[in-house]
GROMACS .gro file of N, CA and C in nm:
model
  378
    1MET      N    1  -6.402   6.558  -0.483
    1MET     CA    2  -6.293   6.561  -0.388
    1MET      C    3  -6.291   6.432  -0.307
    2PHE      N    4  -6.408   6.385  -0.264
    2PHE     CA    5  -6.416   6.263  -0.185
    2PHE      C    6  -6.364   6.144  -0.264
    3VAL      N    7  -6.403   6.136  -0.392
    3VAL     CA    8  -6.358   6.026  -0.477
    3VAL      C    9  -6.207   6.033  -0.498
    4GLU      N   10  -6.154   6.154  -0.516
    4GLU     CA   11  -6.010   6.170  -0.534
    4GLU      C   12  -5.935   6.124  -0.409
    5ARG      N   13  -5.989   6.154  -0.292
    5ARG     CA   14  -5.923   6.115  -0.167
    5ARG      C   15  -5.923   5.963  -0.153
    6ILE      N   16  -6.035   5.898  -0.187
    6ILE     CA   17  -6.041   5.752  -0.181
    6ILE      C   18  -5.942   5.692  -0.280
    7GLN      N   19  -5.936   5.748  -0.400
    7GLN     CA   20  -5.844   5.698  -0.501
    7GLN      C   21  -5.700   5.718  -0.456
    8LEU      N   22  -5.668   5.833  -0.398
    8LEU     CA   23  -5.533   5.860  -0.348
    8LEU      C   24  -5.498   5.760  -0.239
    9ARG      N   25  -5.590   5.737  -0.148
    9ARG     CA   26  -5.565   5.643  -0.039
    9ARG      C   27  -5.542   5.501  -0.093
   10ALA      N   28  -5.622   5.459  -0.191
   10ALA     CA   29  -5.604   5.327  -0.251
   10ALA      C   30  -5.468   5.317  -0.317
   11ASN      N   31  -5.425   5.422  -0.385
   11ASN     CA   32  -5.294   5.422  -0.449
   11ASN      C   33  -5.182   5.414  -0.345
   12VAL      N   34  -5.198   5.488  -0.235
   12VAL     CA   35  -5.096   5.486  -0.129
   12VAL      C   36  -5.087   5.347  -0.068
   13VAL      N   37  -5.201   5.284  -0.045
   13VAL     CA   38  -5.201   5.149   0.013
   13VAL      C   39  -5.135   5.051  -0.084
   14ALA      N   40  -5.164   5.063  -0.212
   14ALA     CA   41  -5.103   4.973  -0.311
   14ALA      C   42  -4.952   4.992  -0.316
   15VAL      N   43  -4.907   5.116  -0.315
   15VAL     CA   44  -4.763   5.144  -0.317
   15VAL      C   45  -4.698   5.093  -0.188
   16SER      N   46  -4.766   5.116  -0.075
   16SER     CA   47  -4.714   5.069   0.055
   16SER      C   48  -4.697   4.919   0.055
   17LEU      N   49  -4.795   4.849   0.001
   17LEU     CA   50  -4.787   4.702  -0.005
   17LEU      C   51  -4.670   4.658  -0.092
   18ALA      N   52  -4.653   4.723  -0.206
   18ALA     CA   53  -4.542   4.688  -0.295
   18ALA      C   54  -4.408   4.715  -0.228
   19VAL      N   55  -4.396   4.827  -0.160
   19VAL     CA   56  -4.272   4.861  -0.090
   19VAL      C   57  -4.246   4.760   0.021
   20ALA      N   58  -4.351   4.719   0.091
   20ALA     CA   59  -4.335   4.621   0.200
   20ALA      C   60  -4.282   4.489   0.148
   21VAL      N   61  -4.339   4.441   0.040
   21VAL     CA   62  -4.297   4.314  -0.017
   21VAL      C   63  -4.155   4.322  -0.069
   22LEU      N   64  -4.125   4.429  -0.143
   22LEU     CA   65  -3.990   4.444  -0.197
   22LEU      C   66  -3.887   4.466  -0.086
   23GLY      N   67  -3.923   4.547   0.012
   23GLY     CA   68  -3.833   4.572   0.125
   23GLY      C   69  -3.802   4.445   0.202
   24ALA      N   70  -3.905   4.366   0.226
   24ALA     CA   71  -3.884   4.240   0.298
   24ALA      C   72  -3.798   4.144   0.216
   25ALA      N   73  -3.822   4.141   0.086
   25ALA     CA   74  -3.743   4.051   0.000
   25ALA      C   75  -3.597   4.094  -0.005
   26VAL      N   76  -3.573   4.224  -0.020
   26VAL     CA   77  -3.436   4.273  -0.027
   26VAL      C   78  -3.363   4.252   0.105
   27ALA      N   79  -3.432   4.281   0.215
   27ALA     CA   80  -3.369   4.269   0.346
   27ALA      C   81  -3.367   4.126   0.398
   28GLY      N   82  -3.439   4.037   0.331
   28GLY     CA   83  -3.446   3.899   0.377
   28GLY      C   84  -3.521   3.888   0.508
   29CYS      N   85  -3.617   3.977   0.531
   29CYS     CA   86  -3.691   3.980   0.656
   29CYS      C   87  -3.818   3.898   0.647
   30ASP      N   88  -3.866   3.858   0.763
   30ASP     CA   89  -3.993   3.788   0.773
   30ASP      C   90  -4.104   3.892   0.772
   31PRO      N   91  -4.189   3.897   0.668
   31PRO     CA   92  -4.292   4.000   0.660
   31PRO      C   93  -4.401   3.986   0.766
   32THR      N   94  -4.399   3.879   0.842
   32THR     CA   95  -4.501   3.861   0.946
   32THR      C   96  -4.456   3.915   1.081
   33THR      N   97  -4.339   3.978   1.087
   33THR     CA   98  -4.289   4.036   1.211
   33THR      C   99  -4.389   4.140   1.261
   34GLY      N  100  -4.420   4.135   1.386
   34GLY     CA  101  -4.518   4.226   1.445
   34GLY      C  102  -4.466   4.368   1.452
   35PRO      N  103  -4.560   4.464   1.462
   35PRO     CA  104  -4.520   4.604   1.470
   35PRO      C  105  -4.455   4.637   1.603
   36ARG      N  106  -4.369   4.736   1.598
   36ARG     CA  107  -4.306   4.785   1.720
   36ARG      C  108  -4.371   4.917   1.758
   37SER      N  109  -4.347   4.960   1.876
   37SER     CA  110  -4.403   5.087   1.922
   37SER      C  111  -4.347   5.201   1.839
   38VAL      N  112  -4.427   5.302   1.815
   38VAL     CA  113  -4.387   5.415   1.733
   38VAL      C  114  -4.386   5.542   1.817
   39GLU      N  115  -4.375   5.530   1.948
   39GLU     CA  116  -4.379   5.646   2.037
   39GLU      C  117  -4.268   5.744   2.000
   40VAL      N  118  -4.300   5.871   1.999
   40VAL     CA  119  -4.206   5.975   1.961
   40VAL      C  120  -4.110   6.004   2.076
   41THR      N  121  -3.982   5.999   2.043
   41THR     CA  122  -3.881   6.047   2.137
   41THR      C  123  -3.794   6.142   2.057
   42THR      N  124  -3.804   6.268   2.085
   42THR     CA  125  -3.733   6.367   2.005
   42THR      C  126  -3.598   6.400   2.067
   43SER      N  127  -3.498   6.406   1.982
   43SER     CA  128  -3.366   6.445   2.029
   43SER      C  129  -3.340   6.592   2.000
   44ARG      N  130  -3.436   6.657   1.938
   44ARG     CA  131  -3.422   6.799   1.906
   44ARG      C  132  -3.447   6.882   2.031
   45THR      N  133  -3.385   6.995   2.037
   45THR     CA  134  -3.408   7.087   2.148
   45THR      C  135  -3.546   7.149   2.131
   46ALA      N  136  -3.622   7.154   2.240
   46ALA     CA  137  -3.758   7.209   2.234
   46ALA      C  138  -3.753   7.351   2.181
   47GLY      N  139  -3.845   7.381   2.089
   47GLY     CA  140  -3.855   7.515   2.036
   47GLY      C  141  -3.768   7.541   1.914
   48VAL      N  142  -3.681   7.450   1.880
   48VAL     CA  143  -3.596   7.468   1.763
   48VAL      C  144  -3.680   7.444   1.638
   49ALA      N  145  -3.681   7.539   1.547
   49ALA     CA  146  -3.763   7.527   1.427
   49ALA      C  147  -3.676   7.513   1.303
   50GLU      N  148  -3.555   7.467   1.319
   50GLU     CA  149  -3.468   7.448   1.205
   50GLU      C  150  -3.484   7.306   1.152
   51PHE      N  151  -3.523   7.297   1.026
   51PHE     CA  152  -3.544   7.168   0.964
   51PHE      C  153  -3.459   7.160   0.837
   52SER      N  154  -3.420   7.039   0.802
   52SER     CA  155  -3.351   7.018   0.675
   52SER      C  156  -3.453   7.034   0.561
   53ALA      N  157  -3.404   7.041   0.440
   53ALA     CA  158  -3.493   7.052   0.324
   53ALA      C  159  -3.585   6.932   0.316
   54ASP      N  160  -3.533   6.812   0.346
   54ASP     CA  161  -3.615   6.691   0.343
   54ASP      C  162  -3.725   6.696   0.449
   55GLU      N  163  -3.691   6.749   0.567
   55GLU     CA  164  -3.789   6.760   0.674
   55GLU      C  165  -3.898   6.862   0.640
   56VAL      N  166  -3.859   6.971   0.575
   56VAL     CA  167  -3.958   7.071   0.531
   56VAL      C  168  -4.051   7.008   0.428
   57SER      N  169  -3.996   6.932   0.335
   57SER     CA  170  -4.079   6.864   0.234
   57SER      C  171  -4.175   6.765   0.300
   58PHE      N  172  -4.125   6.693   0.400
   58PHE     CA  173  -4.209   6.599   0.477
   58PHE      C  174  -4.326   6.673   0.541
   59LEU      N  175  -4.298   6.784   0.609
   59LEU     CA  176  -4.403   6.861   0.675
   59LEU      C  177  -4.503   6.917   0.574
   60GLU      N  178  -4.455   6.961   0.458
   60GLU     CA  179  -4.545   7.011   0.354
   60GLU      C  180  -4.637   6.901   0.304
   61GLU      N  181  -4.582   6.782   0.281
   61GLU     CA  182  -4.664   6.670   0.235
   61GLU      C  183  -4.767   6.631   0.340
   62ILE      N  184  -4.726   6.632   0.466
   62ILE     CA  185  -4.818   6.602   0.576
   62ILE      C  186  -4.933   6.704   0.576
   63ARG      N  187  -4.901   6.832   0.561
   63ARG     CA  188  -5.004   6.936   0.560
   63ARG      C  189  -5.097   6.922   0.439
   64ILE      N  190  -5.041   6.900   0.322
   64ILE     CA  191  -5.121   6.887   0.200
   64ILE      C  192  -5.219   6.771   0.211
   65ASN      N  193  -5.174   6.659   0.267
   65ASN     CA  194  -5.258   6.539   0.276
   65ASN      C  195  -5.338   6.530   0.405
   66ASP      N  196  -5.330   6.634   0.487
   66ASP     CA  197  -5.402   6.636   0.615
   66ASP      C  198  -5.372   6.509   0.695
   67ALA      N  199  -5.244   6.478   0.707
   67ALA     CA  200  -5.201   6.355   0.774
   67ALA      C  201  -5.115   6.383   0.897
   68ALA      N  202  -5.135   6.499   0.960
   68ALA     CA  203  -5.058   6.532   1.080
   68ALA      C  204  -5.106   6.447   1.197
   69LEU      N  205  -5.013   6.407   1.280
   69LEU     CA  206  -5.048   6.331   1.400
   69LEU      C  207  -5.121   6.425   1.495
   70PRO      N  208  -5.233   6.382   1.550
   70PRO     CA  209  -5.314   6.470   1.635
   70PRO      C  210  -5.235   6.524   1.755
   71GLY      N  211  -5.239   6.656   1.771
   71GLY     CA  212  -5.179   6.720   1.887
   71GLY      C  213  -5.028   6.726   1.889
   72LYS      N  214  -4.961   6.697   1.777
   72LYS     CA  215  -4.814   6.697   1.772
   72LYS      C  216  -4.761   6.823   1.705
   73SER      N  217  -4.650   6.873   1.758
   73SER     CA  218  -4.583   6.989   1.699
   73SER      C  219  -4.507   6.946   1.573
   74GLU      N  220  -4.456   7.043   1.501
   74GLU     CA  221  -4.376   7.011   1.382
   74GLU      C  222  -4.253   6.928   1.420
   75GLN      N  223  -4.189   6.964   1.532
   75GLN     CA  224  -4.072   6.888   1.577
   75GLN      C  225  -4.109   6.743   1.608
   76GLU      N  226  -4.224   6.724   1.671
   76GLU     CA  227  -4.269   6.589   1.704
   76GLU      C  228  -4.308   6.510   1.579
   77LEU      N  229  -4.366   6.579   1.481
   77LEU     CA  230  -4.399   6.513   1.354
   77LEU      C  231  -4.273   6.464   1.285
   78VAL      N  232  -4.173   6.550   1.278
   78VAL     CA  233  -4.046   6.513   1.214
   78VAL      C  234  -3.981   6.397   1.290
   79ALA      N  235  -3.981   6.405   1.424
   79ALA     CA  236  -3.922   6.297   1.504
   79ALA      C  237  -3.996   6.165   1.478
   80ALA      N  238  -4.129   6.169   1.472
   80ALA     CA  239  -4.207   6.049   1.446
   80ALA      C  240  -4.178   5.995   1.306
   81GLY      N  241  -4.158   6.085   1.209
   81GLY     CA  242  -4.122   6.041   1.074
   81GLY      C  243  -3.988   5.970   1.072
   82HIS      N  244  -3.892   6.023   1.146
   82HIS     CA  245  -3.760   5.957   1.154
   82HIS      C  246  -3.770   5.822   1.225
   83VAL      N  247  -3.854   5.814   1.328
   83VAL     CA  248  -3.874   5.687   1.399
   83VAL      C  249  -3.935   5.585   1.303
   84THR      N  250  -4.030   5.629   1.223
   84THR     CA  251  -4.090   5.541   1.122
   84THR      C  252  -3.982   5.486   1.029
   85CYS      N  253  -3.893   5.573   0.983
   85CYS     CA  254  -3.784   5.528   0.895
   85CYS      C  255  -3.693   5.427   0.966
   86GLU      N  256  -3.663   5.453   1.093
   86GLU     CA  257  -3.579   5.360   1.170
   86GLU      C  258  -3.645   5.224   1.180
   87HIS      N  259  -3.775   5.221   1.207
   87HIS     CA  260  -3.846   5.094   1.217
   87HIS      C  261  -3.844   5.019   1.084
   88LEU      N  262  -3.866   5.091   0.975
   88LEU     CA  263  -3.866   5.026   0.843
   88LEU      C  264  -3.728   4.971   0.810
   89ARG      N  265  -3.624   5.046   0.840
   89ARG     CA  266  -3.488   4.998   0.815
   89ARG      C  267  -3.454   4.877   0.902
   90ALA      N  268  -3.517   4.867   1.019
   90ALA     CA  269  -3.493   4.755   1.110
   90ALA      C  270  -3.572   4.631   1.069
   91GLY      N  271  -3.656   4.643   0.966
   91GLY     CA  272  -3.725   4.526   0.916
   91GLY      C  273  -3.875   4.522   0.936
   92VAL      N  274  -3.932   4.623   1.000
   92VAL     CA  275  -4.077   4.627   1.014
   92VAL      C  276  -4.137   4.652   0.876
   93SER      N  277  -4.241   4.579   0.841
   93SER     CA  278  -4.303   4.599   0.710
   93SER      C  279  -4.378   4.732   0.707
   94VAL      N  280  -4.399   4.784   0.588
   94VAL     CA  281  -4.470   4.909   0.571
   94VAL      C  282  -4.612   4.896   0.628
   95LEU      N  283  -4.677   4.784   0.601
   95LEU     CA  284  -4.813   4.766   0.651
   95LEU      C  285  -4.816   4.760   0.803
   96ASP      N  286  -4.720   4.690   0.863
   96ASP     CA  287  -4.715   4.684   1.009
   96ASP      C  288  -4.685   4.821   1.069
   97GLU      N  289  -4.595   4.895   1.006
   97GLU     CA  290  -4.562   5.029   1.056
   97GLU      C  291  -4.682   5.122   1.041
   98THR      N  292  -4.754   5.110   0.932
   98THR     CA  293  -4.874   5.191   0.911
   98THR      C  294  -4.976   5.163   1.021
   99SER      N  295  -4.998   5.036   1.049
   99SER     CA  296  -5.092   4.998   1.156
   99SER      C  297  -5.044   5.049   1.291
  100ALA      N  298  -4.915   5.039   1.318
  100ALA     CA  299  -4.861   5.085   1.446
  100ALA      C  300  -4.878   5.235   1.462
  101VAL      N  301  -4.854   5.311   1.355
  101VAL     CA  302  -4.872   5.456   1.360
  101VAL      C  303  -5.018   5.489   1.387
  102GLU      N  304  -5.109   5.422   1.317
  102GLU     CA  305  -5.252   5.449   1.337
  102GLU      C  306  -5.296   5.415   1.479
  103GLN      N  307  -5.249   5.304   1.532
  103GLN     CA  308  -5.287   5.263   1.667
  103GLN      C  309  -5.225   5.356   1.772
  104THR      N  310  -5.099   5.389   1.756
  104THR     CA  311  -5.030   5.472   1.854
  104THR      C  312  -5.092   5.611   1.863
  105TYR      N  313  -5.124   5.671   1.748
  105TYR     CA  314  -5.171   5.808   1.747
  105TYR      C  315  -5.323   5.821   1.728
  106GLN      N  316  -5.393   5.708   1.721
  106GLN     CA  317  -5.539   5.708   1.711
  106GLN      C  318  -5.589   5.797   1.597
  107PHE      N  319  -5.538   5.770   1.476
  107PHE     CA  320  -5.588   5.841   1.359
  107PHE      C  321  -5.579   5.749   1.239
  108ASP      N  322  -5.650   5.783   1.132
  108ASP     CA  323  -5.663   5.691   1.019
  108ASP      C  324  -5.585   5.733   0.895
  109GLN      N  325  -5.483   5.813   0.913
  109GLN     CA  326  -5.402   5.857   0.799
  109GLN      C  327  -5.264   5.791   0.797
  110GLY      N  328  -5.253   5.674   0.855
  110GLY     CA  329  -5.125   5.603   0.861
  110GLY      C  330  -5.058   5.585   0.726
  111PRO      N  331  -5.132   5.540   0.623
  111PRO     CA  332  -5.066   5.523   0.493
  111PRO      C  333  -5.005   5.652   0.439
  112LEU      N  334  -5.074   5.764   0.458
  112LEU     CA  335  -5.023   5.891   0.409
  112LEU      C  336  -4.902   5.937   0.491
  113PHE      N  337  -4.907   5.915   0.622
  113PHE     CA  338  -4.795   5.954   0.707
  113PHE      C  339  -4.671   5.873   0.673
  114VAL      N  340  -4.686   5.740   0.664
  114VAL     CA  341  -4.571   5.653   0.633
  114VAL      C  342  -4.519   5.682   0.492
  115SER      N  343  -4.608   5.708   0.399
  115SER     CA  344  -4.565   5.741   0.264
  115SER      C  345  -4.485   5.871   0.263
  116ALA      N  346  -4.530   5.972   0.337
  116ALA     CA  347  -4.457   6.099   0.344
  116ALA      C  348  -4.319   6.078   0.405
  117ALA      N  349  -4.312   5.994   0.507
  117ALA     CA  350  -4.183   5.967   0.572
  117ALA      C  351  -4.088   5.897   0.476
  118THR      N  352  -4.137   5.793   0.407
  118THR     CA  353  -4.047   5.719   0.317
  118THR      C  354  -4.008   5.802   0.196
  119THR      N  355  -4.095   5.888   0.150
  119THR     CA  356  -4.064   5.972   0.035
  119THR      C  357  -3.962   6.079   0.069
  120ASN      N  358  -3.975   6.140   0.186
  120ASN     CA  359  -3.894   6.258   0.217
  120ASN      C  360  -3.781   6.233   0.317
  121LEU      N  361  -3.802   6.147   0.415
  121LEU     CA  362  -3.703   6.131   0.521
  121LEU      C  363  -3.614   6.009   0.502
  122CYS      N  364  -3.664   5.909   0.433
  122CYS     CA  365  -3.579   5.792   0.407
  122CYS      C  366  -3.605   5.741   0.266
  123PRO      N  367  -3.573   5.826   0.165
  123PRO     CA  368  -3.597   5.786   0.027
  123PRO      C  369  -3.517   5.663  -0.015
  124ASP      N  370  -3.412   5.633   0.060
  124ASP     CA  371  -3.334   5.512   0.032
  124ASP      C  372  -3.418   5.388   0.058
  125PHE      N  373  -3.520   5.399   0.142
  125PHE     CA  374  -3.607   5.287   0.171
  125PHE      C  375  -3.716   5.272   0.068
  126SER      N  376  -3.773   5.385   0.019
  126SER     CA  377  -3.889   5.377  -0.070
  126SER      C  378  -3.854   5.340  -0.211
   0.00000   0.00000   0.00000
């Protein structure tokens, strides 16, 4: 199991790097742009548990990979995933966004979180 997790993480990092390079090339962005804050600001009404199919898939992937942000509700996780997509669309590289997520939330599953967001919440980016 430990070896599989290391292999999965290495694959996620490799895919993230490829997406970052391709995304920067397509968008004509400078890949050295620094990370932006990833603080969660939710526009959802507190207590609302209605999610789109993509958001449910995102939450399932987060649960499967044990990549939930520490102390965050499902609504906050979804909001953070959407913020991640917004940052990536604005030109932040995948690697910079991954680092920003890890620093902001003090956890080491940034690659898995960003991968889940790009796969489920902004597939147009991935």
